Amino acid sequence: MTIESVLHRAVVVDRSMSVERIGLLTNRSANQVRKLILGEREVTVVELVVIAHALGIDWRELLSNSGDGSTH
């Protein structure tokens, strides 16, 4: 499970979270969130933890699956 797949599922498939809501949580624009979902932008560790918490997911699993893609 990657952050991209989790966000895609939450925003597109389940519609349990909007791009705008994720943007508010991470202090990013909707465009930056879209780029994150598409894998065009790296996620910070803080963003990963905030998103995982909002979705009720263990952030450690996402972090371990992100490899070197997460930044500080």
JSON list of C-alpha atoms in Angstrom, two decimals:
[
{"chain": "A", "resi": 1, "resn": "MET", "atom": "CA", "xyz": [0.00, 0.00, 0.00]},
{"chain": "A", "resi": 2, "resn": "THR", "atom": "CA", "xyz": [1.47, 3.32, -1.10]},
{"chain": "A", "resi": 3, "resn": "ILE", "atom": "CA", "xyz": [0.34, 6.83, -0.20]},
{"chain": "A", "resi": 4, "resn": "GLU", "atom": "CA", "xyz": [-0.65, 7.32, -3.84]},
{"chain": "A", "resi": 5, "resn": "SER", "atom": "CA", "xyz": [-2.87, 4.23, -3.85]},
{"chain": "A", "resi": 6, "resn": "VAL", "atom": "CA", "xyz": [-4.41, 5.13, -0.49]},
{"chain": "A", "resi": 7, "resn": "LEU", "atom": "CA", "xyz": [-5.22, 8.66, -1.65]},
{"chain": "A", "resi": 8, "resn": "HIS", "atom": "CA", "xyz": [-6.59, 7.41, -4.97]},
{"chain": "A", "resi": 9, "resn": "ARG", "atom": "CA", "xyz": [-8.88, 5.00, -3.17]},
{"chain": "A", "resi": 10, "resn": "ALA", "atom": "CA", "xyz": [-10.04, 7.63, -0.65]},
{"chain": "A", "resi": 11, "resn": "VAL", "atom": "CA", "xyz": [-10.63, 10.39, -3.22]},
{"chain": "A", "resi": 12, "resn": "VAL", "atom": "CA", "xyz": [-11.70, 8.55, -6.38]},
{"chain": "A", "resi": 13, "resn": "VAL", "atom": "CA", "xyz": [-13.05, 5.15, -5.39]},
{"chain": "A", "resi": 14, "resn": "ASP", "atom": "CA", "xyz": [-14.56, 5.53, -1.91]},
{"chain": "A", "resi": 15, "resn": "ARG", "atom": "CA", "xyz": [-15.04, 9.31, -2.05]},
{"chain": "A", "resi": 16, "resn": "SER", "atom": "CA", "xyz": [-14.41, 9.35, 1.69]},
{"chain": "A", "resi": 17, "resn": "MET", "atom": "CA", "xyz": [-12.07, 12.34, 1.38]},
{"chain": "A", "resi": 18, "resn": "SER", "atom": "CA", "xyz": [-11.92, 15.24, -1.06]},
{"chain": "A", "resi": 19, "resn": "VAL", "atom": "CA", "xyz": [-8.83, 16.72, -2.67]},
{"chain": "A", "resi": 20, "resn": "GLU", "atom": "CA", "xyz": [-9.70, 19.99, -0.97]},
{"chain": "A", "resi": 21, "resn": "ARG", "atom": "CA", "xyz": [-9.92, 18.35, 2.47]},
{"chain": "A", "resi": 22, "resn": "ILE", "atom": "CA", "xyz": [-6.53, 16.70, 2.02]},
{"chain": "A", "resi": 23, "resn": "GLY", "atom": "CA", "xyz": [-5.17, 20.07, 0.94]},
{"chain": "A", "resi": 24, "resn": "LEU", "atom": "CA", "xyz": [-6.49, 21.69, 4.11]},
{"chain": "A", "resi": 25, "resn": "LEU", "atom": "CA", "xyz": [-4.99, 18.94, 6.26]},
{"chain": "A", "resi": 26, "resn": "THR", "atom": "CA", "xyz": [-1.58, 19.17, 4.62]},
{"chain": "A", "resi": 27, "resn": "ASN", "atom": "CA", "xyz": [-1.57, 22.91, 3.92]},
{"chain": "A", "resi": 28, "resn": "ARG", "atom": "CA", "xyz": [-1.21, 22.25, 0.18]},
{"chain": "A", "resi": 29, "resn": "SER", "atom": "CA", "xyz": [-3.19, 23.38, -2.83]},
{"chain": "A", "resi": 30, "resn": "ALA", "atom": "CA", "xyz": [-5.65, 21.04, -4.52]},
{"chain": "A", "resi": 31, "resn": "ASN", "atom": "CA", "xyz": [-3.30, 20.98, -7.51]},
{"chain": "A", "resi": 32, "resn": "GLN", "atom": "CA", "xyz": [-0.41, 19.81, -5.32]},
{"chain": "A", "resi": 33, "resn": "VAL", "atom": "CA", "xyz": [-2.63, 17.10, -3.83]},
{"chain": "A", "resi": 34, "resn": "ARG", "atom": "CA", "xyz": [-3.58, 15.93, -7.33]},
{"chain": "A", "resi": 35, "resn": "LYS", "atom": "CA", "xyz": [0.12, 15.73, -8.21]},
{"chain": "A", "resi": 36, "resn": "LEU", "atom": "CA", "xyz": [0.70, 13.70, -5.06]},
{"chain": "A", "resi": 37, "resn": "ILE", "atom": "CA", "xyz": [-2.05, 11.26, -6.02]},
{"chain": "A", "resi": 38, "resn": "LEU", "atom": "CA", "xyz": [-0.53, 10.90, -9.48]},
{"chain": "A", "resi": 39, "resn": "GLY", "atom": "CA", "xyz": [2.94, 10.36, -8.04]},
{"chain": "A", "resi": 40, "resn": "GLU", "atom": "CA", "xyz": [4.27, 13.55, -9.62]},
{"chain": "A", "resi": 41, "resn": "ARG", "atom": "CA", "xyz": [5.21, 15.07, -6.26]},
{"chain": "A", "resi": 42, "resn": "GLU", "atom": "CA", "xyz": [6.99, 13.57, -3.28]},
{"chain": "A", "resi": 43, "resn": "VAL", "atom": "CA", "xyz": [5.18, 13.40, 0.03]},
{"chain": "A", "resi": 44, "resn": "THR", "atom": "CA", "xyz": [6.78, 14.65, 3.22]},
{"chain": "A", "resi": 45, "resn": "VAL", "atom": "CA", "xyz": [6.78, 12.44, 6.27]},
{"chain": "A", "resi": 46, "resn": "VAL", "atom": "CA", "xyz": [4.58, 14.96, 8.07]},
{"chain": "A", "resi": 47, "resn": "GLU", "atom": "CA", "xyz": [2.03, 14.89, 5.23]},
{"chain": "A", "resi": 48, "resn": "LEU", "atom": "CA", "xyz": [2.09, 11.10, 5.21]},
{"chain": "A", "resi": 49, "resn": "VAL", "atom": "CA", "xyz": [1.40, 10.92, 8.94]},
{"chain": "A", "resi": 50, "resn": "VAL", "atom": "CA", "xyz": [-1.39, 13.55, 8.79]},
{"chain": "A", "resi": 51, "resn": "ILE", "atom": "CA", "xyz": [-3.11, 11.85, 5.85]},
{"chain": "A", "resi": 52, "resn": "ALA", "atom": "CA", "xyz": [-2.80, 8.39, 7.42]},
{"chain": "A", "resi": 53, "resn": "HIS", "atom": "CA", "xyz": [-4.25, 9.66, 10.69]},
{"chain": "A", "resi": 54, "resn": "ALA", "atom": "CA", "xyz": [-7.18, 11.31, 8.90]},
{"chain": "A", "resi": 55, "resn": "LEU", "atom": "CA", "xyz": [-7.92, 8.07, 7.05]},
{"chain": "A", "resi": 56, "resn": "GLY", "atom": "CA", "xyz": [-7.43, 5.84, 10.10]},
{"chain": "A", "resi": 57, "resn": "ILE", "atom": "CA", "xyz": [-4.43, 4.04, 8.59]},
{"chain": "A", "resi": 58, "resn": "ASP", "atom": "CA", "xyz": [-1.20, 3.05, 10.33]},
{"chain": "A", "resi": 59, "resn": "TRP", "atom": "CA", "xyz": [1.29, 5.63, 9.08]},
{"chain": "A", "resi": 60, "resn": "ARG", "atom": "CA", "xyz": [4.23, 3.28, 9.73]},
{"chain": "A", "resi": 61, "resn": "GLU", "atom": "CA", "xyz": [2.99, 0.90, 7.06]},
{"chain": "A", "resi": 62, "resn": "LEU", "atom": "CA", "xyz": [2.75, 3.75, 4.56]},
{"chain": "A", "resi": 63, "resn": "LEU", "atom": "CA", "xyz": [6.19, 5.02, 5.51]},
{"chain": "A", "resi": 64, "resn": "SER", "atom": "CA", "xyz": [7.77, 1.60, 5.09]},
{"chain": "A", "resi": 65, "resn": "ASN", "atom": "CA", "xyz": [6.12, 1.23, 1.67]},
{"chain": "A", "resi": 66, "resn": "SER", "atom": "CA", "xyz": [7.18, 4.68, 0.51]},
{"chain": "A", "resi": 67, "resn": "GLY", "atom": "CA", "xyz": [10.85, 3.72, 0.33]},
{"chain": "A", "resi": 68, "resn": "ASP", "atom": "CA", "xyz": [13.00, 6.75, -0.33]},
{"chain": "A", "resi": 69, "resn": "GLY", "atom": "CA", "xyz": [10.10, 8.77, -1.75]},
{"chain": "A", "resi": 70, "resn": "SER", "atom": "CA", "xyz": [9.23, 10.52, 1.51]},
{"chain": "A", "resi": 71, "resn": "THR", "atom": "CA", "xyz": [11.12, 13.60, 2.46]},
{"chain": "A", "resi": 72, "resn": "HIS", "atom": "CA", "xyz": [11.59, 15.30, 5.82]}
]
